[in-house]
Amino acid sequence: MAVKLKLTRLGSKKHPFYRIVAARDETRRDGRPLEFLGYYDPMKNPADVKLDVEKIKAWLDRGAEPTNTVHSLLKKHMAKGTDVA
């Protein structure tokens, strides 16, 4: 069972809001996640990102693979040390 860190879409039409979750790679985009890790709101200026760094590091240590989008969010916001829940 491979685990991915990916985005699940919430929000209404043309107003997306995403949760960052750990989920099995076979589950669909909005399927049941294993754990909630944070959120990303691209509609705000600047984009609002909240991350639970300890949970994310724990999943990465267990071998979870982030998707390209989640990888770029982690790279940008975990390095800064700001906007972290």
PDB file of C-alpha atoms in Angstrom:
ATOM      1  CA  MET A   1       0.000   0.000   0.000  1.00  0.00           C
ATOM      2  CA  ALA A   2       1.635   3.225  -1.182  1.00  0.00           C
ATOM      3  CA  VAL A   3       0.649   6.469   0.511  1.00  0.00           C
ATOM      4  CA  LYS A   4       0.575   9.867  -1.190  1.00  0.00           C
ATOM      5  CA  LEU A   5       0.319  13.353   0.241  1.00  0.00           C
ATOM      6  CA  LYS A   6      -2.207  15.034  -2.026  1.00  0.00           C
ATOM      7  CA  LEU A   7      -4.884  17.709  -2.305  1.00  0.00           C
ATOM      8  CA  THR A   8      -8.617  17.120  -1.964  1.00  0.00           C
ATOM      9  CA  ARG A   9     -10.874  19.791  -3.415  1.00  0.00           C
ATOM     10  CA  LEU A  10     -13.548  21.535  -1.402  1.00  0.00           C
ATOM     11  CA  GLY A  11     -15.395  24.782  -1.991  1.00  0.00           C
ATOM     12  CA  SER A  12     -17.964  25.781  -4.545  1.00  0.00           C
ATOM     13  CA  LYS A  13     -17.745  26.218  -8.287  1.00  0.00           C
ATOM     14  CA  LYS A  14     -14.935  28.635  -9.263  1.00  0.00           C
ATOM     15  CA  HIS A  15     -13.966  29.079  -5.586  1.00  0.00           C
ATOM     16  CA  PRO A  16     -11.659  26.173  -4.787  1.00  0.00           C
ATOM     17  CA  PHE A  17     -10.360  25.316  -1.347  1.00  0.00           C
ATOM     18  CA  TYR A  18      -8.026  22.373  -0.819  1.00  0.00           C
ATOM     19  CA  ARG A  19      -7.120  20.121   2.091  1.00  0.00           C
ATOM     20  CA  ILE A  20      -3.709  18.504   2.208  1.00  0.00           C
ATOM     21  CA  VAL A  21      -4.185  14.865   3.190  1.00  0.00           C
ATOM     22  CA  ALA A  22      -2.367  11.558   3.418  1.00  0.00           C
ATOM     23  CA  ALA A  23      -4.241   8.952   1.366  1.00  0.00           C
ATOM     24  CA  ARG A  24      -3.614   5.662  -0.365  1.00  0.00           C
ATOM     25  CA  ASP A  25      -2.601   6.211  -3.972  1.00  0.00           C
ATOM     26  CA  GLU A  26      -5.540   4.121  -5.253  1.00  0.00           C
ATOM     27  CA  THR A  27      -8.189   6.350  -3.652  1.00  0.00           C
ATOM     28  CA  ARG A  28      -9.936   8.929  -5.776  1.00  0.00           C
ATOM     29  CA  ARG A  29      -9.177  12.637  -5.397  1.00  0.00           C
ATOM     30  CA  ASP A  30     -11.936  13.326  -2.888  1.00  0.00           C
ATOM     31  CA  GLY A  31     -11.966   9.862  -1.315  1.00  0.00           C
ATOM     32  CA  ARG A  32     -11.511   9.059   2.344  1.00  0.00           C
ATOM     33  CA  PRO A  33      -8.070  10.188   3.578  1.00  0.00           C
ATOM     34  CA  LEU A  34      -5.916   8.474   6.175  1.00  0.00           C
ATOM     35  CA  GLU A  35      -5.114  11.782   7.897  1.00  0.00           C
ATOM     36  CA  PHE A  36      -5.715  15.530   7.512  1.00  0.00           C
ATOM     37  CA  LEU A  37      -2.419  17.486   7.320  1.00  0.00           C
ATOM     38  CA  GLY A  38      -3.372  21.072   6.523  1.00  0.00           C
ATOM     39  CA  TYR A  39      -5.129  23.258   3.979  1.00  0.00           C
ATOM     40  CA  TYR A  40      -4.465  25.533   1.007  1.00  0.00           C
ATOM     41  CA  ASP A  41      -6.713  28.422  -0.038  1.00  0.00           C
ATOM     42  CA  PRO A  42      -5.562  29.823  -3.403  1.00  0.00           C
ATOM     43  CA  MET A  43      -8.393  32.395  -3.575  1.00  0.00           C
ATOM     44  CA  LYS A  44      -6.865  34.675  -0.954  1.00  0.00           C
ATOM     45  CA  ASN A  45      -4.111  37.120  -1.812  1.00  0.00           C
ATOM     46  CA  PRO A  46      -1.529  35.908  -0.836  1.00  0.00           C
ATOM     47  CA  ALA A  47      -2.625  32.274  -0.785  1.00  0.00           C
ATOM     48  CA  ASP A  48      -3.406  30.967   2.691  1.00  0.00           C
ATOM     49  CA  VAL A  49      -1.515  27.784   3.612  1.00  0.00           C
ATOM     50  CA  LYS A  50      -1.584  26.038   6.988  1.00  0.00           C
ATOM     51  CA  LEU A  51       0.524  22.927   7.559  1.00  0.00           C
ATOM     52  CA  ASP A  52       0.918  20.518  10.459  1.00  0.00           C
ATOM     53  CA  VAL A  53       4.681  20.085  10.101  1.00  0.00           C
ATOM     54  CA  GLU A  54       5.075  17.248  12.618  1.00  0.00           C
ATOM     55  CA  LYS A  55       2.417  15.100  10.938  1.00  0.00           C
ATOM     56  CA  ILE A  56       3.852  15.809   7.481  1.00  0.00           C
ATOM     57  CA  LYS A  57       7.377  14.897   8.561  1.00  0.00           C
ATOM     58  CA  ALA A  58       6.072  11.697  10.165  1.00  0.00           C
ATOM     59  CA  TRP A  59       4.344  10.647   6.925  1.00  0.00           C
ATOM     60  CA  LEU A  60       7.408  11.502   4.842  1.00  0.00           C
ATOM     61  CA  ASP A  61       9.577   9.427   7.205  1.00  0.00           C
ATOM     62  CA  ARG A  62       7.186   6.490   6.701  1.00  0.00           C
ATOM     63  CA  GLY A  63       7.711   6.718   2.927  1.00  0.00           C
ATOM     64  CA  ALA A  64       4.749   8.782   1.741  1.00  0.00           C
ATOM     65  CA  GLU A  65       5.277  10.471  -1.633  1.00  0.00           C
ATOM     66  CA  PRO A  66       3.944  14.028  -2.136  1.00  0.00           C
ATOM     67  CA  THR A  67       2.315  14.918  -5.453  1.00  0.00           C
ATOM     68  CA  ASN A  68       3.978  17.646  -7.537  1.00  0.00           C
ATOM     69  CA  THR A  69       1.647  20.369  -6.256  1.00  0.00           C
ATOM     70  CA  VAL A  70       1.967  19.339  -2.615  1.00  0.00           C
ATOM     71  CA  HIS A  71       5.745  19.081  -3.017  1.00  0.00           C
ATOM     72  CA  SER A  72       5.921  22.692  -4.249  1.00  0.00           C
ATOM     73  CA  LEU A  73       3.692  23.880  -1.364  1.00  0.00           C
ATOM     74  CA  LEU A  74       5.833  22.047   1.191  1.00  0.00           C
ATOM     75  CA  LYS A  75       9.036  23.359  -0.343  1.00  0.00           C
ATOM     76  CA  LYS A  76       7.782  26.940  -0.262  1.00  0.00           C
ATOM     77  CA  HIS A  77       6.068  27.024   3.138  1.00  0.00           C
ATOM     78  CA  MET A  78       8.061  24.584   5.274  1.00  0.00           C
ATOM     79  CA  ALA A  79      11.318  26.356   4.408  1.00  0.00           C
ATOM     80  CA  LYS A  80       9.938  29.748   5.437  1.00  0.00           C
ATOM     81  CA  GLY A  81       8.697  28.617   8.820  1.00  0.00           C
ATOM     82  CA  THR A  82       5.711  30.936   8.506  1.00  0.00           C
ATOM     83  CA  ASP A  83       2.036  30.097   8.072  1.00  0.00           C
ATOM     84  CA  VAL A  84       2.518  26.815   9.881  1.00  0.00           C
ATOM     85  CA  ALA A  85      -0.208  25.488  12.155  1.00  0.00           C
TER      86      ALA A  85
END
